[in-house]
Coordinates of C-alpha atoms in Angstrom, one line a residue:
M1 CA -19.1 -22.9 -4.4
N2 CA -18.1 -22.8 -0.5
D3 CA -14.9 -23.9 1.1
S4 CA -16.2 -27.3 1.8
P5 CA -14.7 -29.6 -1.0
G6 CA -11.5 -31.4 0.0
F7 CA -8.1 -31.6 -1.3
W8 CA -8.5 -34.4 -3.7
N9 CA -11.8 -33.1 -5.0
W10 CA -11.6 -33.5 -8.9
K11 CA -13.4 -30.1 -9.3
I12 CA -11.1 -28.4 -7.0
I13 CA -8.0 -29.9 -8.9
L14 CA -9.6 -28.9 -12.3
I15 CA -10.1 -25.2 -11.2
G16 CA -6.6 -25.1 -9.8
A17 CA -5.2 -26.0 -13.4
Q18 CA -7.5 -23.4 -14.7
M19 CA -6.1 -20.7 -12.3
L20 CA -2.7 -21.5 -13.7
F21 CA -3.8 -20.6 -17.3
V22 CA -5.1 -17.3 -16.1
A23 CA -1.9 -16.3 -14.5
F24 CA 0.3 -18.1 -17.2
G25 CA 0.9 -15.3 -19.7
A26 CA 2.2 -12.8 -17.3
M27 CA 4.0 -15.2 -15.3
V28 CA 6.4 -16.4 -18.1
L29 CA 6.5 -13.1 -19.9
M30 CA 8.3 -11.4 -17.0
P31 CA 11.1 -13.8 -17.0
L32 CA 11.5 -13.9 -20.6
L33 CA 11.6 -10.0 -20.6
T34 CA 14.5 -9.9 -18.1
G35 CA 16.7 -12.8 -19.4
L36 CA 15.6 -15.3 -16.7
D37 CA 14.7 -18.9 -17.2
P38 CA 10.7 -19.2 -17.3
S39 CA 10.9 -22.8 -16.1
V40 CA 12.7 -21.5 -12.9
A41 CA 10.0 -18.7 -12.7
L42 CA 7.3 -21.5 -12.8
F43 CA 9.0 -23.4 -10.0
T44 CA 9.4 -20.5 -7.8
A45 CA 6.0 -19.4 -8.2
G46 CA 4.6 -22.6 -7.2
L47 CA 7.1 -22.8 -4.3
G48 CA 6.3 -19.3 -3.1
T49 CA 2.6 -19.9 -3.3
L50 CA 3.0 -22.9 -1.1
L51 CA 5.4 -21.0 1.5
F52 CA 2.7 -18.1 1.5
Q53 CA 0.0 -20.7 2.3
W54 CA 2.1 -22.2 4.9
I55 CA 2.8 -18.8 6.8
T56 CA -0.8 -17.7 6.4
G57 CA -2.3 -20.9 7.4
R58 CA -3.7 -21.6 3.9
S59 CA -6.5 -19.0 4.5
V60 CA -6.0 -16.7 1.5
P61 CA -7.2 -17.7 -2.1
V62 CA -4.2 -16.0 -3.9
F63 CA -1.5 -17.1 -6.3
L64 CA 1.9 -15.7 -6.2
A65 CA 4.1 -15.3 -9.3
S66 CA 6.6 -13.2 -11.1
S67 CA 6.3 -9.4 -10.3
F68 CA 6.5 -6.8 -13.2
V69 CA 7.7 -4.1 -10.7
F70 CA 11.1 -5.7 -10.8
V71 CA 11.6 -5.7 -14.7
A72 CA 13.8 -2.8 -15.0
P73 CA 15.8 -3.3 -11.8
I74 CA 16.4 -6.9 -12.6
S75 CA 17.6 -6.1 -16.2
H76 CA 20.0 -3.4 -15.0
G77 CA 21.3 -5.7 -12.2
I78 CA 22.0 -8.4 -14.6
D79 CA 23.8 -6.1 -17.0
Q80 CA 25.9 -4.5 -14.1
W81 CA 26.6 -7.3 -11.7
G82 CA 25.4 -10.5 -13.4
V83 CA 22.5 -12.9 -12.5
A84 CA 23.8 -14.5 -9.2
A85 CA 24.6 -11.0 -7.7
T86 CA 21.2 -9.8 -8.8
M87 CA 19.4 -12.9 -7.1
G88 CA 21.4 -12.1 -3.8
A89 CA 20.4 -8.4 -4.0
L90 CA 16.7 -9.7 -4.5
M91 CA 16.9 -12.1 -1.5
C92 CA 18.0 -9.1 0.6
T93 CA 15.1 -7.0 -0.8
A94 CA 12.5 -9.6 0.2
L95 CA 13.8 -9.1 3.8
V96 CA 12.4 -5.6 3.4
Y97 CA 9.0 -7.2 3.0
V98 CA 9.5 -9.1 6.4
L99 CA 10.5 -6.0 8.1
L100 CA 7.6 -4.1 6.8
G101 CA 5.4 -6.9 8.1
A102 CA 7.0 -6.6 11.6
L103 CA 6.3 -2.8 11.4
V104 CA 2.8 -3.5 10.5
K105 CA 2.2 -5.6 13.4
W106 CA 3.8 -3.2 15.8
R107 CA 2.3 0.1 14.2
G108 CA -1.0 -1.3 12.5
P109 CA -1.8 -1.6 8.9
G110 CA -2.2 2.4 8.5
F111 CA 1.5 2.6 9.0
L112 CA 2.0 1.7 5.2
H113 CA -0.7 4.4 4.2
R114 CA 1.2 7.1 6.4
L115 CA 4.6 5.9 4.6
M116 CA 3.2 5.6 1.1
P117 CA -0.1 7.5 0.5
P118 CA -1.5 7.8 -3.1
V119 CA 0.4 10.9 -3.8
V120 CA 3.6 8.7 -3.4
T121 CA 2.5 5.4 -4.9
G122 CA 0.4 6.8 -8.0
P123 CA 3.6 8.4 -9.7
I124 CA 5.8 5.4 -8.8
I125 CA 3.4 3.1 -10.5
M126 CA 3.4 5.5 -13.3
V127 CA 7.2 5.4 -13.6
I128 CA 7.2 1.6 -13.6
G129 CA 5.0 1.7 -16.7
L130 CA 6.4 4.5 -18.5
S131 CA 10.1 3.8 -17.9
L132 CA 9.8 0.4 -19.8
A133 CA 8.0 1.9 -22.7
P134 CA 11.0 2.1 -24.8
T135 CA 11.7 -1.7 -24.4
A136 CA 8.2 -2.7 -25.3
V137 CA 8.6 -0.4 -28.6
N138 CA 12.0 -1.8 -29.4
F139 CA 10.9 -5.4 -29.0
A140 CA 7.8 -4.6 -31.2
M141 CA 10.1 -3.2 -34.0
G142 CA 12.4 -6.4 -33.9
L143 CA 15.2 -4.8 -31.8
T144 CA 16.8 -5.7 -28.5
G145 CA 15.4 -4.0 -25.5
N146 CA 17.9 -1.3 -25.5
G147 CA 17.6 -0.9 -29.3
A148 CA 21.2 -1.5 -30.0
E149 CA 20.9 -4.6 -32.2
R150 CA 18.3 -5.8 -34.9
L151 CA 16.9 -9.3 -34.2
F152 CA 14.2 -9.6 -36.8
P153 CA 13.4 -7.7 -40.0
Y154 CA 11.4 -4.5 -39.3
G155 CA 8.2 -5.2 -41.4
E156 CA 7.8 -8.8 -40.2
A157 CA 8.4 -7.8 -36.4
L158 CA 5.8 -5.0 -36.7
L159 CA 3.3 -7.3 -38.2
V160 CA 3.7 -9.9 -35.4
S161 CA 3.7 -7.3 -32.7
C162 CA 0.4 -5.8 -34.2
V163 CA -1.3 -9.3 -34.2
A164 CA -0.3 -9.8 -30.6
L165 CA -1.3 -6.3 -29.6
A166 CA -4.6 -6.5 -31.4
T167 CA -5.5 -10.0 -30.0
T168 CA -4.7 -9.1 -26.4
A169 CA -6.8 -5.9 -26.7
L170 CA -9.8 -7.6 -28.4
V171 CA -9.9 -10.4 -25.9
A172 CA -9.6 -7.8 -22.9
T173 CA -12.4 -5.7 -24.2
L174 CA -14.8 -7.9 -26.0
A175 CA -14.4 -11.5 -24.4
H176 CA -16.9 -12.9 -22.0
G177 CA -16.6 -14.9 -18.7
L178 CA -13.4 -16.4 -17.7
F179 CA -12.0 -16.1 -21.3
R180 CA -11.9 -12.3 -20.7
L181 CA -9.1 -13.0 -18.1
L182 CA -6.7 -14.6 -20.7
P183 CA -5.8 -11.6 -22.9
I184 CA -1.9 -12.0 -22.4
L185 CA -2.2 -15.7 -23.1
C186 CA -4.3 -15.3 -26.1
G187 CA -2.1 -12.5 -27.4
V188 CA 0.9 -14.8 -26.9
L189 CA -0.6 -17.6 -28.8
A190 CA -1.8 -15.5 -31.7
G191 CA 1.5 -13.6 -31.9
Y192 CA 3.6 -16.9 -31.9
L193 CA 1.3 -18.4 -34.7
A194 CA 2.0 -15.3 -36.9
A195 CA 5.7 -15.5 -36.1
L196 CA 5.7 -19.3 -36.7
L197 CA 4.0 -18.6 -40.2
L198 CA 6.7 -16.0 -41.0
G199 CA 9.4 -18.4 -40.2
M200 CA 10.7 -16.4 -37.1
V201 CA 10.7 -19.2 -34.7
D202 CA 13.8 -21.4 -34.0
F203 CA 12.8 -25.0 -32.6
T204 CA 16.4 -26.0 -32.5
T205 CA 16.6 -26.0 -28.6
V206 CA 13.3 -27.4 -28.2
E207 CA 14.3 -30.6 -30.4
Q208 CA 17.6 -30.9 -28.5
A209 CA 15.9 -30.7 -24.9
G210 CA 14.7 -33.7 -23.1
W211 CA 11.2 -34.2 -21.9
L212 CA 12.3 -34.2 -18.3
A213 CA 14.8 -31.7 -17.2
V214 CA 15.9 -29.7 -14.0
P215 CA 15.3 -26.1 -14.5
A216 CA 18.6 -23.9 -14.7
F217 CA 18.7 -22.9 -11.1
V218 CA 21.1 -20.1 -10.1
T219 CA 22.9 -19.9 -6.7
P220 CA 22.7 -16.4 -5.5
S221 CA 25.8 -14.3 -4.5
F222 CA 26.0 -11.3 -2.5
H223 CA 27.4 -8.0 -3.7
L224 CA 26.8 -4.7 -1.7
P225 CA 26.4 -2.3 -4.5
A226 CA 23.8 -4.5 -6.0
I227 CA 22.0 -4.8 -2.7
L228 CA 21.9 -1.2 -2.0
F229 CA 20.6 -0.5 -5.5
M230 CA 17.9 -3.1 -5.2
I231 CA 16.5 -2.7 -1.8
P232 CA 14.5 0.5 -2.4
V233 CA 12.5 -1.2 -5.0
A234 CA 10.5 -3.2 -2.3
L235 CA 8.6 -0.1 -1.5
A236 CA 6.5 -0.3 -4.7
P237 CA 5.4 -3.9 -4.6
A238 CA 4.6 -3.4 -0.7
I239 CA 1.7 -1.1 -1.5
E240 CA 0.7 -3.3 -4.4
H241 CA 0.3 -6.2 -2.0
V242 CA -1.8 -4.1 0.3
G243 CA -4.3 -3.5 -2.7
D244 CA -4.3 -7.0 -3.7
V245 CA -5.2 -8.3 0.1
L246 CA -8.0 -5.7 0.1
A247 CA -9.1 -6.8 -3.2
I248 CA -9.4 -10.6 -2.3
S249 CA -10.9 -9.7 1.2
N250 CA -13.7 -7.8 -0.8
V251 CA -14.2 -10.7 -3.2
T252 CA -14.6 -13.3 -0.5
G253 CA -16.1 -11.3 2.1
K254 CA -13.5 -12.0 4.6
D255 CA -11.1 -9.4 6.4
Y256 CA -7.6 -10.7 5.6
I257 CA -6.1 -7.5 6.9
K258 CA -7.2 -8.9 10.4
K259 CA -7.0 -12.5 10.0
P260 CA -4.4 -13.9 9.3
G261 CA -3.3 -10.3 9.2
L262 CA -1.5 -7.9 6.9
H263 CA 1.8 -8.6 8.8
R264 CA 1.4 -12.4 8.0
T265 CA 0.5 -11.7 4.2
L266 CA 3.5 -9.4 3.8
T267 CA 5.9 -11.8 5.6
G268 CA 4.6 -14.6 3.4
D269 CA 5.1 -12.5 0.3
G270 CA 8.6 -11.7 1.5
I271 CA 9.6 -15.5 2.3
A272 CA 8.0 -16.4 -1.1
S273 CA 10.3 -13.8 -3.0
M274 CA 13.3 -14.9 -0.9
A275 CA 12.8 -18.5 -1.8
A276 CA 12.4 -17.4 -5.5
A277 CA 15.8 -15.5 -5.4
L278 CA 17.2 -18.5 -3.8
F279 CA 16.8 -20.7 -6.9
G280 CA 17.2 -17.9 -9.5
G281 CA 13.6 -16.8 -10.0
P282 CA 12.1 -13.4 -10.2
P283 CA 10.3 -12.1 -7.0
N284 CA 6.8 -13.1 -6.3
T285 CA 3.7 -11.1 -6.2
T286 CA 0.0 -11.7 -5.6
Y287 CA -1.8 -11.7 -9.1
S288 CA -4.8 -9.7 -9.7
E289 CA -5.7 -11.7 -12.7
V290 CA -6.4 -14.8 -10.4
T291 CA -8.3 -12.6 -8.0
G292 CA -10.6 -11.8 -10.9
A293 CA -10.9 -15.4 -11.6
V294 CA -11.9 -16.1 -8.0
M295 CA -14.4 -13.4 -8.3
L296 CA -15.9 -14.7 -11.5
T297 CA -15.9 -18.5 -10.5
K298 CA -16.8 -17.8 -6.7
V299 CA -14.5 -20.5 -5.8
F300 CA -12.9 -19.2 -2.6
N301 CA -11.2 -22.5 -1.3
P302 CA -7.5 -21.8 -0.9
V303 CA -6.9 -25.4 -1.8
V304 CA -7.4 -24.4 -5.3
M305 CA -4.3 -22.4 -5.4
T306 CA -2.5 -25.2 -3.7
W307 CA -3.2 -27.2 -6.8
T308 CA -2.2 -24.3 -9.1
A309 CA 1.2 -24.2 -7.3
I310 CA 1.5 -28.0 -7.9
F311 CA 0.8 -27.8 -11.5
A312 CA 3.5 -24.8 -11.9
I313 CA 6.0 -27.0 -10.2
A314 CA 5.4 -29.9 -12.5
L315 CA 5.3 -28.0 -15.6
A316 CA 8.8 -26.5 -14.6
F317 CA 10.5 -29.9 -15.0
I318 CA 9.2 -30.5 -18.6
G319 CA 12.5 -29.7 -20.5
K320 CA 10.8 -29.1 -24.1
F321 CA 8.1 -26.9 -22.6
G322 CA 10.6 -24.6 -20.9
Q323 CA 12.6 -24.4 -24.2
L324 CA 9.3 -23.8 -26.2
L325 CA 8.5 -20.7 -24.0
Q326 CA 12.1 -19.4 -24.6
S327 CA 11.5 -19.7 -28.4
I328 CA 8.8 -17.0 -28.3
P329 CA 10.2 -14.2 -30.5
T330 CA 10.8 -10.8 -28.8
P331 CA 8.1 -9.0 -31.3
V332 CA 5.4 -11.2 -29.7
M333 CA 6.4 -9.9 -26.3
G334 CA 6.7 -6.4 -27.8
G335 CA 3.0 -6.2 -29.0
I336 CA 1.7 -7.4 -25.6
L337 CA 3.9 -5.1 -23.5
I338 CA 2.8 -2.0 -25.2
L339 CA -0.6 -2.6 -23.7
M340 CA 0.7 -4.0 -20.4
F341 CA 3.3 -1.4 -19.6
G342 CA 0.7 1.4 -20.6
S343 CA -1.8 -0.4 -18.3
I344 CA 0.6 -0.2 -15.4
A345 CA 1.1 3.5 -15.9
S346 CA -2.6 4.1 -16.4
V347 CA -3.2 2.4 -12.9
G348 CA -0.8 4.9 -11.3
M349 CA -2.8 7.8 -12.9
N350 CA -5.9 6.3 -11.8
T351 CA -4.6 5.9 -8.1
L352 CA -4.1 9.6 -8.2
I353 CA -7.7 10.4 -9.6
K354 CA -9.5 8.0 -7.2
A355 CA -7.6 9.4 -4.2
R356 CA -8.5 12.9 -5.4
V357 CA -5.0 14.0 -5.1
D358 CA -5.3 17.8 -5.5
L359 CA -2.2 18.7 -7.9
H360 CA -3.2 22.4 -7.3
Q361 CA -1.6 21.9 -4.0
Q362 CA 2.0 22.8 -4.5
R363 CA 3.3 19.9 -2.1
N364 CA 1.4 17.3 -4.2
L365 CA 2.6 18.9 -7.3
V366 CA 6.1 18.9 -6.3
I367 CA 6.0 15.0 -5.2
V368 CA 4.4 13.8 -8.4
A369 CA 6.4 16.2 -10.7
V370 CA 9.8 15.3 -9.2
T371 CA 9.2 11.5 -9.0
L372 CA 8.0 11.3 -12.6
I373 CA 10.9 13.2 -14.1
L374 CA 13.5 11.4 -12.0
G375 CA 12.1 8.1 -12.9
I376 CA 11.2 8.5 -16.7
G377 CA 14.1 10.7 -17.4
G378 CA 16.9 8.1 -16.3
M379 CA 18.4 10.3 -13.5
V380 CA 21.4 8.4 -12.1
V381 CA 22.6 9.2 -8.5
G382 CA 26.1 7.8 -7.5
N383 CA 29.4 6.9 -9.2
G384 CA 31.5 3.7 -9.6
E385 CA 29.8 0.6 -8.8
F386 CA 26.9 2.0 -6.6
T387 CA 24.2 3.9 -8.3
L388 CA 20.4 4.7 -7.7
Q389 CA 18.2 5.1 -10.6
G390 CA 14.7 4.3 -11.9
I391 CA 12.2 3.0 -9.2
S392 CA 15.0 2.8 -6.7
L393 CA 15.7 6.5 -6.9
C394 CA 12.3 7.9 -7.5
G395 CA 10.7 5.6 -4.7
L396 CA 13.1 6.9 -2.0
V397 CA 12.7 10.4 -3.3
A398 CA 8.9 10.3 -3.2
V399 CA 8.8 8.8 0.2
F400 CA 11.4 11.6 1.5
L401 CA 9.5 14.3 0.1
N402 CA 6.2 13.1 1.3
Q403 CA 7.7 12.9 5.0
V404 CA 9.6 16.3 4.9
L405 CA 7.1 18.6 3.0
P406 CA 4.5 20.1 5.2
A407 CA 1.0 18.5 4.7
A408 CA -2.2 20.3 4.7
R409 CA -3.8 17.5 7.0
D410 CA -2.5 14.5 8.7
E411 CA -2.6 11.3 6.8
A412 CA -5.2 8.7 7.8
D413 CA -4.1 6.1 10.2
D414 CA -6.0 3.4 8.2
L415 CA -6.2 2.0 4.6
H416 CA -9.7 3.5 3.9
E417 CA -8.5 5.3 0.8
E418 CA -6.9 2.1 -0.6
Q419 CA -10.0 0.4 0.4
E420 CA -12.4 2.8 -1.5
Y421 CA -10.0 2.5 -4.6
V422 CA -10.3 -1.3 -4.6
N423 CA -14.0 -1.4 -4.1
D424 CA -14.5 1.0 -7.0
L425 CA -12.4 -1.5 -9.3
L426 CA -14.1 -4.6 -8.0
D427 CA -17.5 -2.6 -8.6
H428 CA -16.7 -2.0 -12.3
A429 CA -15.5 -5.6 -12.6
R430 CA -18.8 -7.0 -11.2
G431 CA -20.8 -4.8 -13.4
K432 CA -19.2 -6.1 -16.4
N433 CA -19.4 -9.7 -15.3
D434 CA -23.1 -9.1 -14.7
K435 CA -23.6 -7.9 -18.3
D436 CA -21.7 -10.9 -19.6

């Protein structure tokens, strides 16, 4: 299908609703994992997508929603400073996107590659996945994320998490067509049904909620230690954004790096995340699941994503639906997150492999080794209210080491390595689709 159908075309509207189902599982799982309101996340995903379309001239068929990169930083921020201060810090972090957009416009897209080549981004992405592994396992065993308290009996929790994990894995590997893009949603539904049969679901808040309700928006406050902790996290999703823009460019056959320009897409992502924090939602990122659906359906009209955003905003105001999402038992999430967080770590490893990062070179080995150990080991730098740890710390360290350690060759002044990596992923995806 080409870009010709208009805004009110019923097929476009139907496909827009379909795209929301593709993104839905990951979109609501992230706020549930961090203690944020999933209804707010639905609203801010829709609002952020509309703002992104406004800034980019509604030219890129992508949907923006909750970013898993921020799971650990948000959890730490809420524990340390509260939700309002964490939202204020995320607003400031989103400003980094806008600044990066300005630097890309000034220095060119290759600026981001020179700042964060694969030897930097690979281990950072691995840290994002591996550092969250204990949370996934604790949830799967019926514990709280930090393992301090038992929420569900061990045997029942393990059974539910295994059902969710097995369903997610089977759909991801054996399903065909568009159904293959819904492993998380299928895992949630199967795990929820298993938990329901075992009496682990509490419908009290669902029964008490009204059908229509305003999401529990949060007004941000600004606290300097929280801001300083959160800002470095912006480095990781910035390079993720580049990969997603290259991917959708490859799928549609249009060069979005040039038009509307990477600087505009980065700025749009930043404004979307800023708006999300303003209402108490998680930062937004472009969803590769939706890009996969675009590739499968060959519907390249950005109006589809406008309708996806409208449906997300509408769902946010259905009170019983929001409470139903919050009734999902943690073992359901734990089973899915085992696969999801492991997949994130695998993407980081694959980034190093596809870019042919030579770990026999001591420079590369030092960057990867130090980044991994600082991030996974839980190193904390600072005292009092201000600390750096996790992605914040290892991201800064990786970028710093890459700049100061002598390189065997100059970094490329373009995004060809990122493009080659994305092309390889899409070639594999197209090959599987052809077999289907």
